[in-house]
Coordinates of N, CA and C in Angstrom, one line a residue:
M1 N 0.9 -1.2 0.0 CA 0.0 0.0 0.0 C 0.9 1.2 0.0
G2 N 0.6 2.2 -0.9 CA 1.4 3.4 -1.0 C 1.2 4.3 0.2
E3 N 2.1 5.3 0.3 CA 1.9 6.2 1.4 C 0.9 7.3 1.1
D4 N 0.3 7.9 2.1 CA -0.6 9.0 2.0 C 0.2 10.3 1.9
I5 N -0.2 11.2 1.0 CA 0.4 12.5 0.9 C -0.7 13.5 1.0
K6 N -0.4 14.7 1.5 CA -1.3 15.8 1.5 C -1.1 16.6 0.3
V7 N -2.3 17.0 -0.3 CA -2.3 17.7 -1.6 C -3.2 18.9 -1.5
I8 N -2.7 20.0 -2.0 CA -3.5 21.3 -2.2 C -4.2 21.1 -3.5
V9 N -5.5 21.3 -3.5 CA -6.3 21.2 -4.7 C -6.7 22.6 -5.2
F10 N -6.4 22.9 -6.4 CA -6.8 24.2 -7.0 C -7.5 23.9 -8.4
K11 N -8.1 25.0 -8.8 CA -8.9 24.9 -10.1 C -8.3 25.9 -11.1
L12 N -8.3 25.4 -12.4 CA -8.2 26.2 -13.6 C -9.4 25.8 -14.4
G13 N -10.3 26.8 -14.6 CA -11.6 26.4 -15.3 C -12.3 25.4 -14.5
I14 N -12.8 24.3 -15.1 CA -13.5 23.3 -14.4 C -12.6 22.1 -13.9
E15 N -11.4 22.1 -14.4 CA -10.5 21.0 -14.0 C -9.8 21.3 -12.6
E16 N -9.7 20.2 -11.9 CA -9.0 20.3 -10.5 C -7.6 19.7 -10.7
Y17 N -6.7 20.4 -10.0 CA -5.3 20.1 -10.1 C -4.7 19.9 -8.6
G18 N -3.6 19.2 -8.5 CA -3.0 19.0 -7.2 C -1.6 19.3 -7.2
I19 N -1.1 19.9 -6.1 CA 0.3 20.0 -5.8 C 0.6 19.5 -4.4
E20 N 1.6 18.7 -4.2 CA 1.9 18.2 -2.8 C 2.2 19.4 -1.9
V21 N 1.6 19.3 -0.7 CA 1.6 20.4 0.3 C 3.1 20.7 0.6
D22 N 4.0 19.7 0.6 CA 5.4 20.0 1.1 C 6.1 20.9 0.0
K23 N 5.5 21.1 -1.1 CA 6.1 22.0 -2.1 C 5.5 23.4 -2.1
V24 N 4.4 23.5 -1.3 CA 3.7 24.8 -1.3 C 4.1 25.6 0.0
Q25 N 4.6 26.8 -0.3 CA 5.0 27.6 0.9 C 3.8 28.4 1.5
T26 N 3.0 29.0 0.6 CA 1.8 29.8 1.1 C 0.9 30.0 -0.1
I27 N -0.4 30.3 0.3 CA -1.4 30.6 -0.7 C -1.9 32.0 -0.4
E28 N -1.8 32.9 -1.4 CA -2.1 34.3 -1.2 C -3.2 34.8 -2.1
R29 N -4.0 35.8 -1.6 CA -4.9 36.5 -2.5 C -4.1 37.2 -3.6
M30 N -4.8 37.7 -4.6 CA -4.1 38.4 -5.7 C -3.4 39.6 -5.0
L31 N -2.1 39.8 -5.5 CA -1.3 41.0 -5.0 C -1.0 41.8 -6.3
P32 N -0.6 43.1 -6.0 CA -0.1 43.9 -7.2 C 1.1 43.2 -7.8
I33 N 1.1 43.1 -9.2 CA 2.1 42.4 -9.9 C 2.9 43.4 -10.7
T34 N 4.2 43.5 -10.6 CA 5.0 44.4 -11.4 C 5.4 43.6 -12.7
R35 N 5.1 44.2 -13.9 CA 5.5 43.6 -15.1 C 7.0 43.6 -15.3
V36 N 7.5 42.6 -15.9 CA 8.9 42.5 -16.2 C 9.0 42.4 -17.8
P37 N 9.8 43.3 -18.4 CA 9.9 43.3 -19.8 C 10.7 42.1 -20.3
K38 N 10.4 41.7 -21.6 CA 11.1 40.6 -22.2 C 11.0 39.2 -21.6
T39 N 9.8 39.0 -21.0 CA 9.5 37.6 -20.5 C 8.4 37.0 -21.3
Y40 N 8.2 35.7 -21.2 CA 7.1 35.1 -21.8 C 5.8 35.7 -21.4
T41 N 4.7 35.6 -22.2 CA 3.5 36.2 -21.8 C 2.9 35.6 -20.6
F42 N 3.2 34.3 -20.3 CA 2.6 33.7 -19.1 C 3.3 34.1 -17.9
V43 N 4.5 34.7 -18.0 CA 5.2 35.2 -16.8 C 4.6 36.6 -16.6
R44 N 3.7 36.7 -15.6 CA 3.0 38.0 -15.3 C 3.8 39.1 -14.8
G45 N 5.0 38.7 -14.1 CA 5.8 39.7 -13.5 C 6.3 39.2 -12.2
V46 N 6.5 40.1 -11.2 CA 7.0 39.8 -9.9 C 6.1 40.4 -8.8
I47 N 6.1 39.8 -7.7 CA 5.4 40.3 -6.5 C 6.4 40.5 -5.4
N48 N 6.1 41.4 -4.5 CA 7.0 41.6 -3.3 C 6.2 41.0 -2.2
L49 N 6.6 39.8 -1.7 CA 5.9 39.1 -0.7 C 6.7 39.2 0.6
R50 N 6.3 40.0 1.5 CA 7.0 40.2 2.8 C 8.5 40.4 2.6
G51 N 8.8 41.2 1.6 CA 10.2 41.6 1.4 C 11.0 40.7 0.4
V52 N 10.3 39.6 -0.1 CA 10.9 38.7 -1.0 C 10.3 38.9 -2.4
V53 N 11.1 39.2 -3.4 CA 10.6 39.3 -4.8 C 10.5 37.9 -5.4
I54 N 9.3 37.6 -5.9 CA 8.9 36.3 -6.4 C 8.3 36.5 -7.8
P55 N 8.9 35.7 -8.8 CA 8.2 35.7 -10.1 C 6.9 35.0 -10.0
V56 N 6.0 35.5 -10.9 CA 4.6 35.0 -10.9 C 4.2 34.5 -12.3
I57 N 3.7 33.3 -12.4 CA 3.3 32.7 -13.6 C 1.8 32.4 -13.6
D58 N 1.2 32.8 -14.7 CA -0.2 32.5 -14.8 C -0.3 31.1 -15.4
L59 N -0.8 30.1 -14.6 CA -0.8 28.8 -15.1 C -1.7 28.6 -16.3
R60 N -2.8 29.3 -16.4 CA -3.6 29.2 -17.6 C -2.8 29.5 -18.9
G61 N -2.0 30.6 -18.8 CA -1.1 31.0 -19.9 C 0.0 29.9 -20.1
R62 N 0.5 29.4 -19.1 CA 1.6 28.4 -19.2 C 1.1 27.2 -19.9
F63 N -0.1 26.8 -19.7 CA -0.7 25.6 -20.3 C -1.4 25.9 -21.6
G64 N -1.4 27.1 -22.0 CA -2.1 27.5 -23.3 C -3.6 27.4 -23.2
L65 N -4.2 27.6 -22.0 CA -5.6 27.7 -21.7 C -6.1 29.1 -22.0
P66 N -7.4 29.3 -22.3 CA -7.9 30.6 -22.4 C -7.8 31.4 -21.2
E67 N -7.4 32.7 -21.3 CA -7.3 33.6 -20.1 C -8.7 33.8 -19.6
S68 N -8.7 34.2 -18.3 CA -10.0 34.6 -17.7 C -9.7 35.7 -16.7
E69 N -10.8 36.5 -16.4 CA -10.6 37.6 -15.5 C -10.3 37.1 -14.1
Y70 N -9.5 37.8 -13.4 CA -9.2 37.5 -12.0 C -10.4 37.9 -11.1
T71 N -10.7 37.0 -10.2 CA -11.9 37.3 -9.3 C -11.5 37.3 -7.8
D72 N -12.4 37.4 -7.0 CA -12.2 37.3 -5.5 C -11.6 35.9 -5.2
Q73 N -11.9 34.9 -6.0 CA -11.4 33.5 -5.8 C -10.0 33.3 -6.3
T74 N -9.5 34.1 -7.1 CA -8.2 33.9 -7.7 C -7.1 33.9 -6.6
R75 N -6.2 33.0 -6.7 CA -5.1 32.9 -5.7 C -3.8 32.8 -6.4
I76 N -2.7 33.1 -5.6 CA -1.4 32.9 -6.0 C -0.8 31.8 -5.1
I77 N -0.5 30.7 -5.6 CA 0.1 29.6 -4.8 C 1.6 29.8 -5.0
I78 N 2.3 30.0 -3.8 CA 3.8 30.1 -3.8 C 4.4 28.7 -3.6
V79 N 5.1 28.3 -4.6 CA 5.7 26.9 -4.5 C 7.3 27.1 -4.5
V80 N 7.9 26.1 -3.9 CA 9.4 26.0 -3.9 C 9.8 24.7 -4.6
V81 N 10.6 24.9 -5.6 CA 11.1 23.7 -6.3 C 12.6 23.9 -6.4
G82 N 13.4 23.1 -5.7 CA 14.9 23.3 -5.7 C 15.2 24.6 -5.1
E83 N 15.9 25.5 -5.8 CA 16.2 26.8 -5.3 C 15.2 27.9 -5.7
M84 N 14.3 27.5 -6.6 CA 13.3 28.4 -7.1 C 12.1 28.6 -6.3
E85 N 11.7 29.8 -6.1 CA 10.4 30.2 -5.4 C 9.6 30.9 -6.5
V86 N 8.4 30.4 -6.8 CA 7.6 30.9 -7.9 C 6.1 31.0 -7.4
G87 N 5.4 32.0 -7.9 CA 4.0 32.0 -7.6 C 3.2 31.6 -8.9
F88 N 2.2 30.8 -8.6 CA 1.3 30.3 -9.7 C -0.1 31.0 -9.5
I89 N -0.6 31.7 -10.5 CA -1.9 32.3 -10.5 C -2.9 31.2 -10.9
V90 N -3.9 30.9 -10.0 CA -4.9 29.9 -10.3 C -6.3 30.5 -10.0
D91 N -7.3 29.8 -10.6 CA -8.7 30.4 -10.5 C -9.2 30.3 -9.0
S92 N -8.8 29.2 -8.3 CA -9.2 29.1 -6.9 C -8.4 28.0 -6.3
A93 N -8.2 28.1 -5.0 CA -7.5 27.1 -4.2 C -8.2 26.9 -2.9
N94 N -8.9 25.8 -2.7 CA -9.8 25.8 -1.6 C -9.9 24.4 -0.9
D95 N -8.9 23.6 -1.1 CA -9.1 22.3 -0.5 C -7.7 21.7 -0.2
V96 N -7.6 21.0 0.9 CA -6.4 20.1 1.1 C -6.9 18.7 1.4
I97 N -6.4 17.7 0.7 CA -6.9 16.4 0.8 C -5.7 15.4 1.1
D98 N -6.0 14.3 1.7 CA -5.1 13.2 1.8 C -5.3 12.3 0.6
L99 N -4.2 11.9 0.0 CA -4.3 11.1 -1.2 C -3.2 10.0 -1.1
N100 N -3.7 8.8 -1.4 CA -2.7 7.7 -1.4 C -2.0 7.6 -2.7
R101 N -0.7 7.5 -2.7 CA 0.1 7.5 -3.9 C -0.4 6.4 -4.9
D102 N -0.9 5.3 -4.4 CA -1.4 4.3 -5.3 C -2.5 4.7 -6.2
R103 N -3.2 5.8 -5.8 CA -4.4 6.2 -6.5 C -4.0 7.1 -7.7
I104 N -2.7 7.4 -7.8 CA -2.2 8.3 -8.9 C -1.8 7.4 -10.1
E105 N -2.4 7.6 -11.2 CA -2.1 6.8 -12.4 C -1.3 7.7 -13.4
S106 N -0.6 7.0 -14.3 CA 0.2 7.7 -15.3 C -0.8 8.6 -16.1
P107 N -0.3 9.8 -16.5 CA -1.2 10.7 -17.2 C -1.4 10.2 -18.7
P108 N -2.6 10.5 -19.2 CA -2.7 10.3 -20.7 C -1.9 11.4 -21.4
E109 N -1.9 11.3 -22.7 CA -1.1 12.2 -23.5 C -1.5 13.7 -23.3
V110 N -2.8 13.9 -23.2 CA -3.3 15.3 -23.0 C -4.5 15.2 -22.0
V111 N -4.5 16.1 -21.0 CA -5.6 16.2 -20.1 C -6.1 17.6 -20.1
G112 N -7.3 17.8 -20.4 CA -7.9 19.2 -20.4 C -7.0 20.1 -21.2
G113 N -6.4 19.6 -22.3 CA -5.6 20.5 -23.2 C -4.2 20.6 -22.8
I114 N -3.8 20.0 -21.7 CA -2.5 20.2 -21.1 C -1.6 19.0 -21.5
K115 N -0.4 19.2 -22.0 CA 0.5 18.1 -22.4 C 0.9 17.3 -21.2
A116 N 1.1 16.0 -21.5 CA 1.4 15.0 -20.4 C 2.7 15.4 -19.7
R117 N 3.7 16.1 -20.3 CA 4.9 16.3 -19.6 C 4.8 17.3 -18.4
Y118 N 3.7 18.1 -18.4 CA 3.5 18.9 -17.3 C 2.8 18.2 -16.1
L119 N 2.4 16.9 -16.4 CA 1.6 16.2 -15.4 C 2.4 15.1 -14.8
D120 N 2.2 14.9 -13.5 CA 2.8 13.8 -12.8 C 1.8 12.5 -12.9
G121 N 0.6 12.8 -13.0 CA -0.4 11.7 -13.1 C -1.8 12.2 -12.8
V122 N -2.7 11.3 -12.8 CA -4.1 11.7 -12.6 C -4.6 10.8 -11.5
A123 N -5.2 11.4 -10.4 CA -5.7 10.6 -9.3 C -7.2 10.5 -9.3
K124 N -7.7 9.3 -9.0 CA -9.2 9.2 -8.9 C -9.6 9.4 -7.5
I125 N -10.5 10.3 -7.3 CA -11.0 10.6 -5.9 C -12.5 10.3 -5.9
G126 N -12.9 9.3 -5.2 CA -14.3 9.0 -5.2 C -14.7 8.4 -6.5
D127 N -16.0 8.5 -6.9 CA -16.4 7.8 -8.1 C -16.3 8.7 -9.3
D128 N -16.4 10.1 -9.1 CA -16.5 10.9 -10.3 C -15.6 12.1 -10.3
R129 N -14.5 12.1 -9.4 CA -13.7 13.2 -9.3 C -12.3 12.8 -9.8
L130 N -11.7 13.6 -10.7 CA -10.3 13.4 -11.1 C -9.5 14.6 -10.7
L131 N -8.3 14.3 -10.2 CA -7.3 15.3 -9.8 C -6.1 15.2 -10.6
I132 N -5.7 16.2 -11.3 CA -4.6 16.2 -12.2 C -3.3 16.7 -11.3
M133 N -2.4 15.8 -11.2 CA -1.2 16.2 -10.4 C -0.1 16.8 -11.3
L134 N 0.4 18.0 -10.8 CA 1.3 18.7 -11.6 C 2.7 18.2 -11.4
N135 N 3.5 18.2 -12.5 CA 5.0 17.9 -12.4 C 5.6 19.3 -12.4
L136 N 5.9 19.8 -11.2 CA 6.4 21.1 -11.0 C 7.8 21.4 -11.7
S137 N 8.6 20.4 -11.7 CA 9.9 20.6 -12.4 C 9.8 20.8 -13.9
E138 N 8.7 20.2 -14.5 CA 8.5 20.5 -15.9 C 7.8 21.8 -16.1
V139 N 6.8 22.1 -15.2 CA 6.1 23.4 -15.3 C 7.1 24.6 -15.2
L140 N 8.1 24.4 -14.4 CA 9.1 25.4 -14.1 C 10.4 25.2 -14.8
K141 N 10.4 24.5 -15.9 CA 11.6 24.1 -16.6 C 12.4 25.4 -16.9
K142 N 13.6 25.4 -16.4 CA 14.4 26.6 -16.5 C 14.7 27.1 -17.9
S143 N 14.9 26.2 -18.8 CA 15.2 26.6 -20.2 C 14.0 27.3 -20.8
E144 N 12.8 27.1 -20.3 CA 11.6 27.8 -20.9 C 11.2 29.0 -20.1
I145 N 11.9 29.2 -18.9 CA 11.6 30.4 -18.1 C 12.9 31.1 -17.8
I146 N 13.8 31.0 -18.8 CA 15.2 31.4 -18.5 C 15.3 32.9 -18.1
Q147 N 14.3 33.7 -18.6 CA 14.4 35.1 -18.2 C 14.2 35.4 -16.7
L148 N 13.6 34.4 -16.0 CA 13.4 34.6 -14.6 C 14.8 34.5 -13.9
E149 N 15.7 33.8 -14.5 CA 17.0 33.7 -13.8 C 17.7 35.1 -13.6
S150 N 17.5 36.0 -14.6 CA 18.2 37.3 -14.5 C 17.6 38.1 -13.3
L151 N 16.3 37.8 -13.0 CA 15.7 38.5 -11.9 C 16.3 38.1 -10.5
E152 N 16.8 36.9 -10.4 CA 17.2 36.4 -9.1 C 18.7 36.6 -8.9
E153 N 19.4 37.1 -9.9 CA 20.8 37.4 -9.6 C 21.1 38.7 -9.0

C-alpha cells in the first residue's frame, strides 16, 4: 500500500489540479504584480511578498488555456522547487486532501488540453472526481523560463 500524501487542490476552469503540500509555501490572494519586460506572456511579472521578490506565472497561460478575469477567488500559490520560489496564479485554491500515492495513475497524452509532460499523473478521488497532479519541475523548466534567472541574480 502506497503512502498518503497531503495535496493542495486548485482549479483552472472546471479542472481540478493538485500540488503536494510540502512544495507549497503559502497561498495568497491576488497581489499587485509588477510587469517585467522581455519575458514570456505567461510570466505575469513579480510580486513583493514580505520583502521577497517572487516571479509569478499565470498557469492558464503556461498551459495554453484561455485567459480569464481575476476574481475574488483567484489565488497565487507560492511553490518552492529546488532553489526556485515561484507564484502560480490559479482560479481558486480551496481544499487540502489526503491522497494515497497508489491512486495516482500515469497521465494520458493530453488532459484538459495540457500536455502530459506537465503532469505527474491523474488521481481518482471517489467515483466521479479526477485530480490532475502537476509535475512542478516541468512546469518550471528553467530553459523555458530562462528570463526569470536574471531576476534572481
